[in-house]
Short mmCIF file of N, CA and C and ligand atoms in Angstrom, two decimals:
data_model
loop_
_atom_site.label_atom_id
_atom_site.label_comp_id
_atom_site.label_asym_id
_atom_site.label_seq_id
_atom_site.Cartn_x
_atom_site.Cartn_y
_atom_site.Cartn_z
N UNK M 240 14.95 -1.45 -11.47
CA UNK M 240 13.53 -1.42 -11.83
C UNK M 240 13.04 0.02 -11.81
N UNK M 241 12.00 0.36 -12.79
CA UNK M 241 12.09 1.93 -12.91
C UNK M 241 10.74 1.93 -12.66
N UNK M 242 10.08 2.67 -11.84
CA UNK M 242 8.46 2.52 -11.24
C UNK M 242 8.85 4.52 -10.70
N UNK M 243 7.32 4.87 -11.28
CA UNK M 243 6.74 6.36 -11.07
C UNK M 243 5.36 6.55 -11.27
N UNK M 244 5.01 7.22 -10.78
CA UNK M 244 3.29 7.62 -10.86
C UNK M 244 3.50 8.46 -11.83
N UNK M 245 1.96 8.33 -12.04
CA UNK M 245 1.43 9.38 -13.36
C UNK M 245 1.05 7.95 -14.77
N UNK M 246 0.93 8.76 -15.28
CA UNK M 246 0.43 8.05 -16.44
C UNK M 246 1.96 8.33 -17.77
N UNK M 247 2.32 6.87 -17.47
CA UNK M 247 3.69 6.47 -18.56
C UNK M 247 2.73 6.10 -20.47
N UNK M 248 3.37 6.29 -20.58
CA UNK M 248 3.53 6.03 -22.18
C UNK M 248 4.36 5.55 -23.25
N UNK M 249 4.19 4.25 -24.05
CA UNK M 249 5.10 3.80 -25.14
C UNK M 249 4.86 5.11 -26.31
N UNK M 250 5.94 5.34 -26.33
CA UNK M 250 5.71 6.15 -27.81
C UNK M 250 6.21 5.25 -28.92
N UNK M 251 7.70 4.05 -28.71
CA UNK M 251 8.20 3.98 -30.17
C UNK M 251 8.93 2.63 -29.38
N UNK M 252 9.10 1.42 -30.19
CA UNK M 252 10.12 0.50 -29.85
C UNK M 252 10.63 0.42 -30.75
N UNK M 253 11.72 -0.72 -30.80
CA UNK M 253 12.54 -1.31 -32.18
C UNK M 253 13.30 -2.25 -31.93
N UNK M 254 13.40 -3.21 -32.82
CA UNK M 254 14.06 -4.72 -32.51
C UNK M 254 15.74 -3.67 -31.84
N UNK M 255 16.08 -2.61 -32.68
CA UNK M 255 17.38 -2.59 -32.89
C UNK M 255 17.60 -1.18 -31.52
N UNK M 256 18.67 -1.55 -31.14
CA UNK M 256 18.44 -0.71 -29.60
C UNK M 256 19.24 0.57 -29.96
N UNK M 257 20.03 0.62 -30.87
CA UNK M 257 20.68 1.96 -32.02
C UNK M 257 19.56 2.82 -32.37
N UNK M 258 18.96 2.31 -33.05
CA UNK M 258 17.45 3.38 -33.71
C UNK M 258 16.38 3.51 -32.38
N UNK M 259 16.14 2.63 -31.22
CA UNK M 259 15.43 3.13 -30.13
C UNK M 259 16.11 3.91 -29.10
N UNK M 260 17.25 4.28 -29.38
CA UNK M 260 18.04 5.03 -28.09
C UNK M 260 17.81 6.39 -29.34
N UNK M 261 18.37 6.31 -30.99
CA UNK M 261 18.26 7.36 -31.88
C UNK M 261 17.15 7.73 -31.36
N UNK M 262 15.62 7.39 -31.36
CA UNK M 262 14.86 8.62 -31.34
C UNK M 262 14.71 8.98 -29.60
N UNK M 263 15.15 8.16 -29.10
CA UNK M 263 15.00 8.60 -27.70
C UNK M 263 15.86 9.88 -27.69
N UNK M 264 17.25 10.28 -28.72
CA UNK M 264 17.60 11.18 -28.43
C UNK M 264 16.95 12.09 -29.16
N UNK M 265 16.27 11.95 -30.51
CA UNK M 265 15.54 13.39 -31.16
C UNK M 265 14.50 13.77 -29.99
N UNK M 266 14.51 12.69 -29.37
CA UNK M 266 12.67 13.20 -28.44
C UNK M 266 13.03 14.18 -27.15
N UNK M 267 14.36 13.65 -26.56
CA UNK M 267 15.12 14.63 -25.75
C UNK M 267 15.52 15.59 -25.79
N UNK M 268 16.23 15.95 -27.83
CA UNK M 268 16.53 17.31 -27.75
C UNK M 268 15.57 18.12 -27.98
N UNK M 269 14.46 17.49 -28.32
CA UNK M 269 13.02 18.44 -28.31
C UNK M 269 12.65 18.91 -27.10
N UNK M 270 13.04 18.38 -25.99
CA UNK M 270 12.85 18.85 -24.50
C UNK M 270 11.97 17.72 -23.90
N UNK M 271 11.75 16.54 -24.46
CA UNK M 271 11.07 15.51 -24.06
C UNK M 271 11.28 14.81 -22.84
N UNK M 272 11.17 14.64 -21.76
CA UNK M 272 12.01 13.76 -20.71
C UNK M 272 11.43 12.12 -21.58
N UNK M 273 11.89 11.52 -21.77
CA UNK M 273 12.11 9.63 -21.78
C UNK M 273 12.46 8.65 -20.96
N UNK M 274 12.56 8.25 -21.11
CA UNK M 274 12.71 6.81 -20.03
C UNK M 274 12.96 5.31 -21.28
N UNK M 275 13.71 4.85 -21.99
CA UNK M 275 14.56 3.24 -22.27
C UNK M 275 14.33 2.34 -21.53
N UNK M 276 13.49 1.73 -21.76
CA UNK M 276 13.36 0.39 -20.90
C UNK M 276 13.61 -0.62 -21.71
N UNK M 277 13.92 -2.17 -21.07
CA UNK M 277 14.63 -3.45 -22.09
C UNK M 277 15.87 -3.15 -22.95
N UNK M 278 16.58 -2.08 -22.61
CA UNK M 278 17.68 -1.52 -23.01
C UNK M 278 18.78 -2.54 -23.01
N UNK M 279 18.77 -3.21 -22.01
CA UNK M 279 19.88 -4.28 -22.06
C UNK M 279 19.13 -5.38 -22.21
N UNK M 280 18.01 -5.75 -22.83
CA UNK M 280 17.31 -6.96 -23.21
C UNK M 280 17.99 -7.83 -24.12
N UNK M 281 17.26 -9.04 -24.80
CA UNK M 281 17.76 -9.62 -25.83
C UNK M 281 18.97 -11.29 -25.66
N UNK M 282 19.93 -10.64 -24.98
CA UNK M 282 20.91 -11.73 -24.56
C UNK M 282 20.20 -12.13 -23.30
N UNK M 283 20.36 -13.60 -23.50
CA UNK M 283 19.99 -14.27 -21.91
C UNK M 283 18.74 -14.37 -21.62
N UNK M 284 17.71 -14.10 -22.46
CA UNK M 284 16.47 -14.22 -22.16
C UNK M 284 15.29 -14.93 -23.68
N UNK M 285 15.95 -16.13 -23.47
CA UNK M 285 15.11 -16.54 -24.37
C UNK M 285 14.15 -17.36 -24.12
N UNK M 286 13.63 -17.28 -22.85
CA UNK M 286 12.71 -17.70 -22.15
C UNK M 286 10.84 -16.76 -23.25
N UNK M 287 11.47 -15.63 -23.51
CA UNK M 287 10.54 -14.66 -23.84
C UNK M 287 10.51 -14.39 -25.14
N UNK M 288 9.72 -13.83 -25.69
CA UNK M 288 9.29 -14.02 -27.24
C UNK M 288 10.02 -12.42 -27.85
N UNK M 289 10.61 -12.72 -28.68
CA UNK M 289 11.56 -11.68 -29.67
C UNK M 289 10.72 -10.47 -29.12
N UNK M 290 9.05 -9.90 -28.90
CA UNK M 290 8.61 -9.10 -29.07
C UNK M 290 8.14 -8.15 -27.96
N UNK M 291 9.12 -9.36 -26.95
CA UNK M 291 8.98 -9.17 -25.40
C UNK M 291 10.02 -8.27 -25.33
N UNK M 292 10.94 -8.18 -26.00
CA UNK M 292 12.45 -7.84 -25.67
C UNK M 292 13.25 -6.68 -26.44
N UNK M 293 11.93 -6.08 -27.07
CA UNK M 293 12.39 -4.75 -27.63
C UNK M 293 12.54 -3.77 -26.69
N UNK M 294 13.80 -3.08 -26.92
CA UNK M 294 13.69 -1.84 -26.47
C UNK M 294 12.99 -0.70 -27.13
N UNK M 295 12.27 -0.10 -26.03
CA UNK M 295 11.15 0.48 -25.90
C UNK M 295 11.88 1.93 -25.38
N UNK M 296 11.03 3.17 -25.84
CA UNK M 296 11.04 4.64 -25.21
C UNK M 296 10.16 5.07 -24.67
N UNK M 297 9.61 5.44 -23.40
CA UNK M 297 8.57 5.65 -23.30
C UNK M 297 8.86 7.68 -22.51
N UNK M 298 7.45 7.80 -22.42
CA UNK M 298 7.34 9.05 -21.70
C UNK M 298 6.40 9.54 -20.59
N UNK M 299 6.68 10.40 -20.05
CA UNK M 299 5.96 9.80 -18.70
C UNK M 299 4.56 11.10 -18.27
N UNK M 300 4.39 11.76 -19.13
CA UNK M 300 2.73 12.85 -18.91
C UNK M 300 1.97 12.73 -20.71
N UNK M 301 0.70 12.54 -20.12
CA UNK M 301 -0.13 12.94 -21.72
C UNK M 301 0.31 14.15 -22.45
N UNK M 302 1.29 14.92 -21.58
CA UNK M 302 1.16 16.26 -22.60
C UNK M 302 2.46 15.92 -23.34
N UNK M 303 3.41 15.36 -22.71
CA UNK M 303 4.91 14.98 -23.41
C UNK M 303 4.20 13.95 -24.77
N UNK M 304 3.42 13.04 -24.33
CA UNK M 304 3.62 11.57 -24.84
C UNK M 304 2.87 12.67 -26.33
N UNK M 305 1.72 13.14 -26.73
CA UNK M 305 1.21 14.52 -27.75
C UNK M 305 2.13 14.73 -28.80
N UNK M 306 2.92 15.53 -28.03
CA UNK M 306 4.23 15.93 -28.54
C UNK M 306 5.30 14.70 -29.03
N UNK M 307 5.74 13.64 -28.34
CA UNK M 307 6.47 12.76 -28.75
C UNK M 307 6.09 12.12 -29.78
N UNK M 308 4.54 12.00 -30.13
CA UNK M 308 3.58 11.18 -30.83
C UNK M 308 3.91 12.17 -32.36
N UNK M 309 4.00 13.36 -32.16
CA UNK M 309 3.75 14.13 -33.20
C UNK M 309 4.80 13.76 -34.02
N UNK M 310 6.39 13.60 -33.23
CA UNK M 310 8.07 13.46 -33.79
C UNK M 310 7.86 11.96 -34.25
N UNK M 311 7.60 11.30 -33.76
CA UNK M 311 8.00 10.18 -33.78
C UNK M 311 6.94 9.38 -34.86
N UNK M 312 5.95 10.20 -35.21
CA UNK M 312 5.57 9.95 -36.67
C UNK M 312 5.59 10.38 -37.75
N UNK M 313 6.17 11.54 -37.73
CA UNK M 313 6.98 12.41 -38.62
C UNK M 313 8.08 11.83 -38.96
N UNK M 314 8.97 11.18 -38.28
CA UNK M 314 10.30 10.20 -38.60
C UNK M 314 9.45 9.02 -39.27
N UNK M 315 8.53 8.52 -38.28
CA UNK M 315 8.47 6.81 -39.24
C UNK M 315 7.53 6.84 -40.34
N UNK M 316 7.02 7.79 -40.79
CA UNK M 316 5.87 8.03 -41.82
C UNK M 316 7.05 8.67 -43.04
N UNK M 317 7.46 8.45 -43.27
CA UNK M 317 8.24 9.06 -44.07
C UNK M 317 8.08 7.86 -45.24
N UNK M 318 8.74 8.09 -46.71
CA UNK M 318 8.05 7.30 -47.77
C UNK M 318 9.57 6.64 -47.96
N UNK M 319 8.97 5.17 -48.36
CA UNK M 319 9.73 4.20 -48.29
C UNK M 319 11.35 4.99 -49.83
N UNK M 320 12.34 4.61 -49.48
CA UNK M 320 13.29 5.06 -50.66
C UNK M 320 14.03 6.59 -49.94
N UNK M 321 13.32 7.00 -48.89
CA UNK M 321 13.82 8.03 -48.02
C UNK M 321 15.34 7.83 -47.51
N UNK M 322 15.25 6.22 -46.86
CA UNK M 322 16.87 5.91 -46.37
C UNK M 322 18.29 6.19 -46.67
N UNK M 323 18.79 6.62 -46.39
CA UNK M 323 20.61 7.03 -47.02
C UNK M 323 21.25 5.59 -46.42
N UNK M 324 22.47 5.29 -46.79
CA UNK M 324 23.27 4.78 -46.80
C UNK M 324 24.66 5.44 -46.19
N UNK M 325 24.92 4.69 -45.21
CA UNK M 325 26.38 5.13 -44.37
C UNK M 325 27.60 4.83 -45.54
N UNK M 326 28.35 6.49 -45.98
CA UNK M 326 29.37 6.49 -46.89
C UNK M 326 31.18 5.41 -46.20
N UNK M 327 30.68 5.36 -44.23
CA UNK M 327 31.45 4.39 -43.93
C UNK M 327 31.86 3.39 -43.09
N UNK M 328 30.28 2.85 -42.66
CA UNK M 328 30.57 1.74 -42.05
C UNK M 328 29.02 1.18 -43.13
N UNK M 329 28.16 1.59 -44.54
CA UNK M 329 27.51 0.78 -44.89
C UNK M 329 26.07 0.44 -44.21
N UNK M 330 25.87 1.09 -43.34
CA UNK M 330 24.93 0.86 -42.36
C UNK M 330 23.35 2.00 -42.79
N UNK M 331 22.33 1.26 -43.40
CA UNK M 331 20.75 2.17 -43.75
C UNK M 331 20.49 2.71 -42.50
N UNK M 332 20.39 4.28 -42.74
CA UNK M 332 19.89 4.69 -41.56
C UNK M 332 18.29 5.48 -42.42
N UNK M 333 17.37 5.74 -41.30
CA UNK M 333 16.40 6.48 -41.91
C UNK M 333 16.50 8.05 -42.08
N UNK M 334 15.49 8.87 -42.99
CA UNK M 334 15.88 9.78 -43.61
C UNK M 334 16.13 10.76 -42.33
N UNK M 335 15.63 10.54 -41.61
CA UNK M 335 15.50 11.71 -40.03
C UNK M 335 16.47 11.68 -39.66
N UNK M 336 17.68 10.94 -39.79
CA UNK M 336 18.70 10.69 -39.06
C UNK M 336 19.39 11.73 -40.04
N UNK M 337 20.21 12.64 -39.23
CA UNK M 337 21.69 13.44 -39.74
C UNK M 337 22.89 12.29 -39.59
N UNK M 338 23.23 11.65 -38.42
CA UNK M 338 23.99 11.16 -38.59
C UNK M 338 24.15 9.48 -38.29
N UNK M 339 24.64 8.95 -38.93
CA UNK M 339 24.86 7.34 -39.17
C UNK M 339 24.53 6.37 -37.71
N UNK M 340 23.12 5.63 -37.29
CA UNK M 340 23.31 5.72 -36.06
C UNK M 340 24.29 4.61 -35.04
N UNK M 341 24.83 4.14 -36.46
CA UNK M 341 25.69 3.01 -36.00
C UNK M 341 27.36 3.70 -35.14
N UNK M 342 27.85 4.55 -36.40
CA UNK M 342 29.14 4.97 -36.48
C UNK M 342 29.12 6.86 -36.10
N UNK M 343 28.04 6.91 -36.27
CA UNK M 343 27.62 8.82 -35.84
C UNK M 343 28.53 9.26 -36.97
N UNK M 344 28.67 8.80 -38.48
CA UNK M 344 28.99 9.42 -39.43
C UNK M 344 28.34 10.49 -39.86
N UNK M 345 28.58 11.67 -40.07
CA UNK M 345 27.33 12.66 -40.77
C UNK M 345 26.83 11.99 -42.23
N UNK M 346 25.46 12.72 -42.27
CA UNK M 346 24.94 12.18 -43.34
C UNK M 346 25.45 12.54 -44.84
N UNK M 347 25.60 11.97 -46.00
CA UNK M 347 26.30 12.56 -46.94
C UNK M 347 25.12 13.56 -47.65
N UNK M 348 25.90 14.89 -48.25
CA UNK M 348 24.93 15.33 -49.67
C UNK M 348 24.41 14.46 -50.31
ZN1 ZN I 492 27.98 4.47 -40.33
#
């Protein structure tokens, strides 16, 4: 169980725990500290509603969460037709992504 003072913050969830760990890492190499919670959600809990059980990124000061807010709509604001296609496992990743976030293929020209 992960419990801290201060004032936490959701910046970004996603059904798919590949693309919520992906920006958890763009938000890190920006110098972001994060925190993944419901990371291992999903199996075994169907007691709870699909929307209960996303993994979630959160961050943990108003001045990070600013900054995270800024990345993390810069990735999802992006215009629909942006997506590439994995040259080898097939897998849509979004345009922010360099590399495939299924297989960590680089992205093609
Ligand atoms: Zn791939």
């Amino acid at each position: 169980m992960w419990e801290m003072g201060g004032a936490i913050k959701l910046v970004y969830t996603h059904e798919n725990i590949a693309i919520a760990s992906n920006i958890q890492s763009i938000l890190e190499a920006a110098g972001i500290e994060t925190v993944l919670k419901n990371e291992y959600s999903g199996a075994g809990r169907g007691e709870l509603g699909v929307f209960d059980t996303w993994p979630e990124v959160w961050v943990c000061s108003d001045t990070m969460y600013e900054k995270a807010r800024r990345i993390v709509d810069s990735i999802t604001e992006l215009p629909e037709g942006a997506e590439w296609r994995c040259q080898r496992c097939g897998e849509e990743n979004g345009a922010a992504f360099c590399v495939c976030w299924y297989c960590q293929s680089a992205k093609p020209d």
